[in-house]
Amino acid sequence: MVHNKFIFHPLTVRYSVFMLGLAVMGFGIAMMIEANVGVAPWDTLHIGLQKTFGLTIGMWSQIMGACIIIASYIIGKIKPTVGMFLNMIFFGLFIDLFMWLKWVPIGETILERVVLFAAGLLIYTFGTGMYISPRLGAGPRDSFMLALHERMGWGIGKVRIGIECTVTLFGFLLGGPVSVGTVVTALAIGPLIKQFIPLWDRMMAKPYGKAPVTNLAE
């Protein structure tokens, strides 16, 4: 009885959904990378850093996450949360794990690669809705966006576009992939996440609670 209470305790469920969301996001990113038609702006930077300095894509995701957590605190006094640290550590681990396991098929034709990319984008945004819905804290990159929003007074949309354009440029200069998929991701990721967040909000609302939070997809 006590065991079941622990398993289905609201906080246990929320952390489980949060971690599963990170895993789903990592798998989606691995699919987009293997599709080789362009990746999300931050992944362009991570891949560029990998090509230039070594290490793995996931490790660079973790390193950049740590730097961003520090920058968010300096710029916007946003204090790190447990969820933020879990995001920083495990998102990178999941990316490397799925790349290492080689579960993602390799597209031979351009059509197969486009389908793989599209599926990866949908899976990634679906997982993003999962990780946001438990309300355990925004990830490092979302926190950095909020820090700039509060410090500069700019709209969330403008800040997001500015950050993504900047990291894409640096990633490209370091040898990261920039292609049609990068543009598609930049344009589609926000609207797709906005579709999945309400879905997961409804699933988590009862009996696990729901707390209001800034819509990071706007």
PDB file of C-alpha atoms in Angstrom:
ATOM      1  CA  MET A   1       0.000   0.000   0.000  1.00  0.00           C
ATOM      2  CA  VAL A   2       2.800   2.380   0.949  1.00  0.00           C
ATOM      3  CA  HIS A   3       4.678   1.332  -2.184  1.00  0.00           C
ATOM      4  CA  ASN A   4       1.691   2.188  -4.406  1.00  0.00           C
ATOM      5  CA  LYS A   5       1.234   5.509  -2.640  1.00  0.00           C
ATOM      6  CA  PHE A   6       4.848   6.379  -3.437  1.00  0.00           C
ATOM      7  CA  ILE A   7       4.535   5.370  -7.095  1.00  0.00           C
ATOM      8  CA  PHE A   8       1.362   7.376  -7.629  1.00  0.00           C
ATOM      9  CA  HIS A   9       2.290  10.287  -5.382  1.00  0.00           C
ATOM     10  CA  PRO A  10       1.741  13.522  -7.355  1.00  0.00           C
ATOM     11  CA  LEU A  11       5.385  14.600  -7.068  1.00  0.00           C
ATOM     12  CA  THR A  12       6.634  11.170  -8.169  1.00  0.00           C
ATOM     13  CA  VAL A  13       4.367  11.253 -11.213  1.00  0.00           C
ATOM     14  CA  ARG A  14       5.396  14.805 -12.083  1.00  0.00           C
ATOM     15  CA  TYR A  15       9.115  13.975 -11.950  1.00  0.00           C
ATOM     16  CA  SER A  16       8.532  10.778 -13.925  1.00  0.00           C
ATOM     17  CA  VAL A  17       6.699  12.659 -16.688  1.00  0.00           C
ATOM     18  CA  PHE A  18       9.388  15.359 -16.611  1.00  0.00           C
ATOM     19  CA  MET A  19      12.206  12.815 -17.081  1.00  0.00           C
ATOM     20  CA  LEU A  20      10.281  10.879 -19.720  1.00  0.00           C
ATOM     21  CA  GLY A  21       9.727  14.151 -21.567  1.00  0.00           C
ATOM     22  CA  LEU A  22      13.477  14.792 -21.606  1.00  0.00           C
ATOM     23  CA  ALA A  23      14.064  11.291 -22.979  1.00  0.00           C
ATOM     24  CA  VAL A  24      11.480  11.804 -25.729  1.00  0.00           C
ATOM     25  CA  MET A  25      13.053  15.160 -26.583  1.00  0.00           C
ATOM     26  CA  GLY A  26      16.491  13.537 -26.777  1.00  0.00           C
ATOM     27  CA  PHE A  27      15.192  10.863 -29.142  1.00  0.00           C
ATOM     28  CA  GLY A  28      13.567  13.506 -31.336  1.00  0.00           C
ATOM     29  CA  ILE A  29      16.821  15.461 -31.533  1.00  0.00           C
ATOM     30  CA  ALA A  30      18.738  12.283 -32.443  1.00  0.00           C
ATOM     31  CA  MET A  31      16.284  11.678 -35.301  1.00  0.00           C
ATOM     32  CA  MET A  32      16.686  15.225 -36.579  1.00  0.00           C
ATOM     33  CA  ILE A  33      20.484  14.959 -36.450  1.00  0.00           C
ATOM     34  CA  GLU A  34      20.519  11.626 -38.312  1.00  0.00           C
ATOM     35  CA  ALA A  35      18.131  12.988 -40.962  1.00  0.00           C
ATOM     36  CA  ASN A  36      20.913  15.378 -42.017  1.00  0.00           C
ATOM     37  CA  VAL A  37      18.642  18.056 -43.475  1.00  0.00           C
ATOM     38  CA  GLY A  38      19.335  20.668 -40.809  1.00  0.00           C
ATOM     39  CA  VAL A  39      18.832  20.802 -37.063  1.00  0.00           C
ATOM     40  CA  ALA A  40      17.496  23.216 -34.455  1.00  0.00           C
ATOM     41  CA  PRO A  41      19.607  26.362 -33.851  1.00  0.00           C
ATOM     42  CA  TRP A  42      21.029  25.211 -30.500  1.00  0.00           C
ATOM     43  CA  ASP A  43      21.958  21.843 -32.001  1.00  0.00           C
ATOM     44  CA  THR A  44      23.716  23.626 -34.854  1.00  0.00           C
ATOM     45  CA  LEU A  45      25.902  25.227 -32.180  1.00  0.00           C
ATOM     46  CA  HIS A  46      26.424  21.969 -30.262  1.00  0.00           C
ATOM     47  CA  ILE A  47      27.429  20.099 -33.430  1.00  0.00           C
ATOM     48  CA  GLY A  48      29.722  22.959 -34.457  1.00  0.00           C
ATOM     49  CA  LEU A  49      31.418  22.830 -31.057  1.00  0.00           C
ATOM     50  CA  GLN A  50      31.786  19.064 -31.351  1.00  0.00           C
ATOM     51  CA  LYS A  51      33.401  19.335 -34.781  1.00  0.00           C
ATOM     52  CA  THR A  52      35.760  22.075 -33.617  1.00  0.00           C
ATOM     53  CA  PHE A  53      36.733  20.939 -30.117  1.00  0.00           C
ATOM     54  CA  GLY A  54      35.716  17.281 -29.840  1.00  0.00           C
ATOM     55  CA  LEU A  55      33.590  15.723 -27.058  1.00  0.00           C
ATOM     56  CA  THR A  56      30.005  14.678 -27.862  1.00  0.00           C
ATOM     57  CA  ILE A  57      26.915  16.618 -28.864  1.00  0.00           C
ATOM     58  CA  GLY A  58      25.284  15.776 -25.532  1.00  0.00           C
ATOM     59  CA  MET A  59      28.336  16.935 -23.580  1.00  0.00           C
ATOM     60  CA  TRP A  60      28.294  20.278 -25.345  1.00  0.00           C
ATOM     61  CA  SER A  61      24.577  20.549 -24.597  1.00  0.00           C
ATOM     62  CA  GLN A  62      25.429  20.077 -20.920  1.00  0.00           C
ATOM     63  CA  ILE A  63      28.357  22.527 -20.980  1.00  0.00           C
ATOM     64  CA  MET A  64      26.321  25.213 -22.722  1.00  0.00           C
ATOM     65  CA  GLY A  65      23.453  24.530 -20.333  1.00  0.00           C
ATOM     66  CA  ALA A  66      25.706  25.153 -17.348  1.00  0.00           C
ATOM     67  CA  CYS A  67      27.019  28.404 -18.880  1.00  0.00           C
ATOM     68  CA  ILE A  68      23.472  29.553 -19.619  1.00  0.00           C
ATOM     69  CA  ILE A  69      22.315  28.830 -16.053  1.00  0.00           C
ATOM     70  CA  ILE A  70      25.099  31.089 -14.764  1.00  0.00           C
ATOM     71  CA  ALA A  71      24.292  33.780 -17.353  1.00  0.00           C
ATOM     72  CA  SER A  72      20.579  33.672 -16.474  1.00  0.00           C
ATOM     73  CA  TYR A  73      21.371  34.279 -12.830  1.00  0.00           C
ATOM     74  CA  ILE A  74      23.764  37.142 -13.609  1.00  0.00           C
ATOM     75  CA  ILE A  75      21.423  38.829 -16.115  1.00  0.00           C
ATOM     76  CA  GLY A  76      17.984  38.189 -14.646  1.00  0.00           C
ATOM     77  CA  LYS A  77      18.686  36.856 -11.125  1.00  0.00           C
ATOM     78  CA  ILE A  78      16.878  33.651 -12.120  1.00  0.00           C
ATOM     79  CA  LYS A  79      17.812  31.103  -9.478  1.00  0.00           C
ATOM     80  CA  PRO A  80      18.512  27.554 -10.668  1.00  0.00           C
ATOM     81  CA  THR A  81      15.908  24.931  -9.818  1.00  0.00           C
ATOM     82  CA  VAL A  82      16.158  21.162  -9.468  1.00  0.00           C
ATOM     83  CA  GLY A  83      14.280  20.817 -12.747  1.00  0.00           C
ATOM     84  CA  MET A  84      16.743  23.127 -14.469  1.00  0.00           C
ATOM     85  CA  PHE A  85      19.727  21.030 -13.363  1.00  0.00           C
ATOM     86  CA  LEU A  86      17.976  17.791 -14.317  1.00  0.00           C
ATOM     87  CA  ASN A  87      17.269  19.261 -17.743  1.00  0.00           C
ATOM     88  CA  MET A  88      20.886  20.353 -18.164  1.00  0.00           C
ATOM     89  CA  ILE A  89      22.313  16.949 -17.221  1.00  0.00           C
ATOM     90  CA  PHE A  90      19.873  14.407 -18.597  1.00  0.00           C
ATOM     91  CA  PHE A  91      18.864  16.038 -21.881  1.00  0.00           C
ATOM     92  CA  GLY A  92      22.468  15.816 -23.066  1.00  0.00           C
ATOM     93  CA  LEU A  93      22.788  12.268 -21.718  1.00  0.00           C
ATOM     94  CA  PHE A  94      19.670  11.149 -23.587  1.00  0.00           C
ATOM     95  CA  ILE A  95      20.913  12.653 -26.866  1.00  0.00           C
ATOM     96  CA  ASP A  96      24.238  10.805 -26.566  1.00  0.00           C
ATOM     97  CA  LEU A  97      22.498   7.596 -25.465  1.00  0.00           C
ATOM     98  CA  PHE A  98      20.189   7.464 -28.480  1.00  0.00           C
ATOM     99  CA  MET A  99      23.020   8.404 -30.853  1.00  0.00           C
ATOM    100  CA  TRP A 100      25.122   5.604 -29.351  1.00  0.00           C
ATOM    101  CA  LEU A 101      22.319   3.013 -29.432  1.00  0.00           C
ATOM    102  CA  LYS A 102      21.760   3.751 -33.131  1.00  0.00           C
ATOM    103  CA  TRP A 103      18.015   3.139 -32.842  1.00  0.00           C
ATOM    104  CA  VAL A 104      17.347   5.854 -35.402  1.00  0.00           C
ATOM    105  CA  PRO A 105      17.215   4.553 -38.998  1.00  0.00           C
ATOM    106  CA  ILE A 106      19.418   6.213 -41.585  1.00  0.00           C
ATOM    107  CA  GLY A 107      17.488   7.697 -44.511  1.00  0.00           C
ATOM    108  CA  GLU A 108      18.898   6.655 -47.864  1.00  0.00           C
ATOM    109  CA  THR A 109      16.802   8.975 -50.050  1.00  0.00           C
ATOM    110  CA  ILE A 110      15.929  12.629 -49.592  1.00  0.00           C
ATOM    111  CA  LEU A 111      12.276  11.656 -49.015  1.00  0.00           C
ATOM    112  CA  GLU A 112      13.245   9.232 -46.243  1.00  0.00           C
ATOM    113  CA  ARG A 113      15.436  11.894 -44.634  1.00  0.00           C
ATOM    114  CA  VAL A 114      12.650  14.493 -44.788  1.00  0.00           C
ATOM    115  CA  VAL A 115      10.189  12.039 -43.210  1.00  0.00           C
ATOM    116  CA  LEU A 116      12.746  11.199 -40.506  1.00  0.00           C
ATOM    117  CA  PHE A 117      13.303  14.889 -39.810  1.00  0.00           C
ATOM    118  CA  ALA A 118       9.575  15.651 -39.661  1.00  0.00           C
ATOM    119  CA  ALA A 119       8.969  12.723 -37.303  1.00  0.00           C
ATOM    120  CA  GLY A 120      11.883  13.860 -35.123  1.00  0.00           C
ATOM    121  CA  LEU A 121      10.506  17.395 -34.943  1.00  0.00           C
ATOM    122  CA  LEU A 122       7.066  16.140 -33.901  1.00  0.00           C
ATOM    123  CA  ILE A 123       8.552  13.797 -31.290  1.00  0.00           C
ATOM    124  CA  TYR A 124      10.786  16.565 -29.930  1.00  0.00           C
ATOM    125  CA  THR A 125       7.919  19.043 -29.540  1.00  0.00           C
ATOM    126  CA  PHE A 126       5.677  16.320 -28.065  1.00  0.00           C
ATOM    127  CA  GLY A 127       8.394  15.646 -25.481  1.00  0.00           C
ATOM    128  CA  THR A 128       8.750  19.361 -24.800  1.00  0.00           C
ATOM    129  CA  GLY A 129       5.087  19.491 -23.829  1.00  0.00           C
ATOM    130  CA  MET A 130       5.716  16.559 -21.491  1.00  0.00           C
ATOM    131  CA  TYR A 131       8.672  18.185 -19.728  1.00  0.00           C
ATOM    132  CA  ILE A 132       6.909  21.537 -19.335  1.00  0.00           C
ATOM    133  CA  SER A 133       3.580  20.180 -18.058  1.00  0.00           C
ATOM    134  CA  PRO A 134       4.793  19.018 -14.580  1.00  0.00           C
ATOM    135  CA  ARG A 135       5.854  22.638 -13.864  1.00  0.00           C
ATOM    136  CA  LEU A 136       9.197  21.692 -12.313  1.00  0.00           C
ATOM    137  CA  GLY A 137      11.044  24.648 -13.782  1.00  0.00           C
ATOM    138  CA  ALA A 138      12.121  25.821 -17.207  1.00  0.00           C
ATOM    139  CA  GLY A 139      15.235  24.450 -18.863  1.00  0.00           C
ATOM    140  CA  PRO A 140      18.453  26.499 -19.022  1.00  0.00           C
ATOM    141  CA  ARG A 141      17.760  27.927 -22.478  1.00  0.00           C
ATOM    142  CA  ASP A 142      14.185  28.902 -21.686  1.00  0.00           C
ATOM    143  CA  SER A 143      15.370  30.512 -18.443  1.00  0.00           C
ATOM    144  CA  PHE A 144      17.974  32.501 -20.373  1.00  0.00           C
ATOM    145  CA  MET A 145      15.245  33.688 -22.738  1.00  0.00           C
ATOM    146  CA  LEU A 146      13.144  34.811 -19.773  1.00  0.00           C
ATOM    147  CA  ALA A 147      16.164  36.541 -18.201  1.00  0.00           C
ATOM    148  CA  LEU A 148      16.762  38.604 -21.355  1.00  0.00           C
ATOM    149  CA  HIS A 149      13.032  39.296 -21.638  1.00  0.00           C
ATOM    150  CA  GLU A 150      12.898  40.705 -18.110  1.00  0.00           C
ATOM    151  CA  ARG A 151      16.193  42.615 -18.350  1.00  0.00           C
ATOM    152  CA  MET A 152      15.675  44.128 -21.815  1.00  0.00           C
ATOM    153  CA  GLY A 153      11.896  44.443 -21.750  1.00  0.00           C
ATOM    154  CA  TRP A 154      11.589  42.850 -25.176  1.00  0.00           C
ATOM    155  CA  GLY A 155       8.800  40.454 -26.116  1.00  0.00           C
ATOM    156  CA  ILE A 156       9.399  36.730 -25.690  1.00  0.00           C
ATOM    157  CA  GLY A 157       9.079  36.177 -29.424  1.00  0.00           C
ATOM    158  CA  LYS A 158      11.726  38.785 -30.293  1.00  0.00           C
ATOM    159  CA  VAL A 159      14.121  37.482 -27.647  1.00  0.00           C
ATOM    160  CA  ARG A 160      13.708  33.903 -28.867  1.00  0.00           C
ATOM    161  CA  ILE A 161      14.338  34.859 -32.485  1.00  0.00           C
ATOM    162  CA  GLY A 162      17.396  36.915 -31.483  1.00  0.00           C
ATOM    163  CA  ILE A 163      18.894  34.066 -29.462  1.00  0.00           C
ATOM    164  CA  GLU A 164      18.251  31.452 -32.133  1.00  0.00           C
ATOM    165  CA  CYS A 165      19.713  33.618 -34.917  1.00  0.00           C
ATOM    166  CA  THR A 166      22.816  34.262 -32.804  1.00  0.00           C
ATOM    167  CA  VAL A 167      23.470  30.624 -31.874  1.00  0.00           C
ATOM    168  CA  THR A 168      22.799  29.535 -35.470  1.00  0.00           C
ATOM    169  CA  LEU A 169      25.405  32.006 -36.733  1.00  0.00           C
ATOM    170  CA  PHE A 170      28.034  30.883 -34.218  1.00  0.00           C
ATOM    171  CA  GLY A 171      27.210  27.234 -34.908  1.00  0.00           C
ATOM    172  CA  PHE A 172      27.553  27.778 -38.661  1.00  0.00           C
ATOM    173  CA  LEU A 173      30.911  29.505 -38.214  1.00  0.00           C
ATOM    174  CA  LEU A 174      32.100  26.499 -36.182  1.00  0.00           C
ATOM    175  CA  GLY A 175      31.011  24.056 -38.883  1.00  0.00           C
ATOM    176  CA  GLY A 176      27.554  23.151 -37.620  1.00  0.00           C
ATOM    177  CA  PRO A 177      24.869  22.145 -40.148  1.00  0.00           C
ATOM    178  CA  VAL A 178      22.538  24.856 -41.395  1.00  0.00           C
ATOM    179  CA  SER A 179      19.979  23.809 -43.983  1.00  0.00           C
ATOM    180  CA  VAL A 180      16.283  23.882 -44.796  1.00  0.00           C
ATOM    181  CA  GLY A 181      15.545  21.909 -41.639  1.00  0.00           C
ATOM    182  CA  THR A 182      17.057  24.665 -39.509  1.00  0.00           C
ATOM    183  CA  VAL A 183      14.664  27.224 -40.947  1.00  0.00           C
ATOM    184  CA  VAL A 184      11.702  24.846 -40.655  1.00  0.00           C
ATOM    185  CA  THR A 185      12.560  24.132 -37.029  1.00  0.00           C
ATOM    186  CA  ALA A 186      12.907  27.819 -36.161  1.00  0.00           C
ATOM    187  CA  LEU A 187       9.499  28.575 -37.700  1.00  0.00           C
ATOM    188  CA  ALA A 188       7.560  25.472 -36.640  1.00  0.00           C
ATOM    189  CA  ILE A 189       8.830  24.623 -33.176  1.00  0.00           C
ATOM    190  CA  GLY A 190       6.883  27.339 -31.347  1.00  0.00           C
ATOM    191  CA  PRO A 191       3.473  26.613 -32.939  1.00  0.00           C
ATOM    192  CA  LEU A 192       3.944  22.849 -32.479  1.00  0.00           C
ATOM    193  CA  ILE A 193       4.851  23.162 -28.801  1.00  0.00           C
ATOM    194  CA  LYS A 194       1.797  25.390 -28.296  1.00  0.00           C
ATOM    195  CA  GLN A 195      -0.338  22.504 -29.572  1.00  0.00           C
ATOM    196  CA  PHE A 196       1.187  19.910 -27.245  1.00  0.00           C
ATOM    197  CA  ILE A 197       1.347  21.951 -24.016  1.00  0.00           C
ATOM    198  CA  PRO A 198      -2.479  22.107 -23.550  1.00  0.00           C
ATOM    199  CA  LEU A 199      -2.677  18.357 -24.215  1.00  0.00           C
ATOM    200  CA  TRP A 200      -0.206  17.560 -21.444  1.00  0.00           C
ATOM    201  CA  ASP A 201      -1.678  20.237 -19.178  1.00  0.00           C
ATOM    202  CA  ARG A 202      -5.033  18.459 -19.314  1.00  0.00           C
ATOM    203  CA  MET A 203      -3.404  15.102 -18.590  1.00  0.00           C
ATOM    204  CA  MET A 204      -1.472  16.481 -15.612  1.00  0.00           C
ATOM    205  CA  ALA A 205      -4.197  18.725 -14.191  1.00  0.00           C
ATOM    206  CA  LYS A 206      -5.924  15.980 -12.211  1.00  0.00           C
ATOM    207  CA  PRO A 207      -5.009  14.479  -9.880  1.00  0.00           C
ATOM    208  CA  TYR A 208      -1.437  15.759 -10.076  1.00  0.00           C
ATOM    209  CA  GLY A 209      -2.002  19.506  -9.951  1.00  0.00           C
ATOM    210  CA  LYS A 210      -1.374  22.292 -12.383  1.00  0.00           C
ATOM    211  CA  ALA A 211       0.442  25.562 -11.796  1.00  0.00           C
ATOM    212  CA  PRO A 212       0.332  28.601 -14.106  1.00  0.00           C
ATOM    213  CA  VAL A 213       3.538  29.357 -15.956  1.00  0.00           C
ATOM    214  CA  THR A 214       4.686  31.676 -18.726  1.00  0.00           C
ATOM    215  CA  ASN A 215       3.945  30.121 -22.089  1.00  0.00           C
ATOM    216  CA  LEU A 216       7.458  29.561 -23.364  1.00  0.00           C
ATOM    217  CA  ALA A 217       6.241  28.696 -26.840  1.00  0.00           C
ATOM    218  CA  GLU A 218       4.940  32.167 -27.571  1.00  0.00           C
TER     219      GLU A 218
END
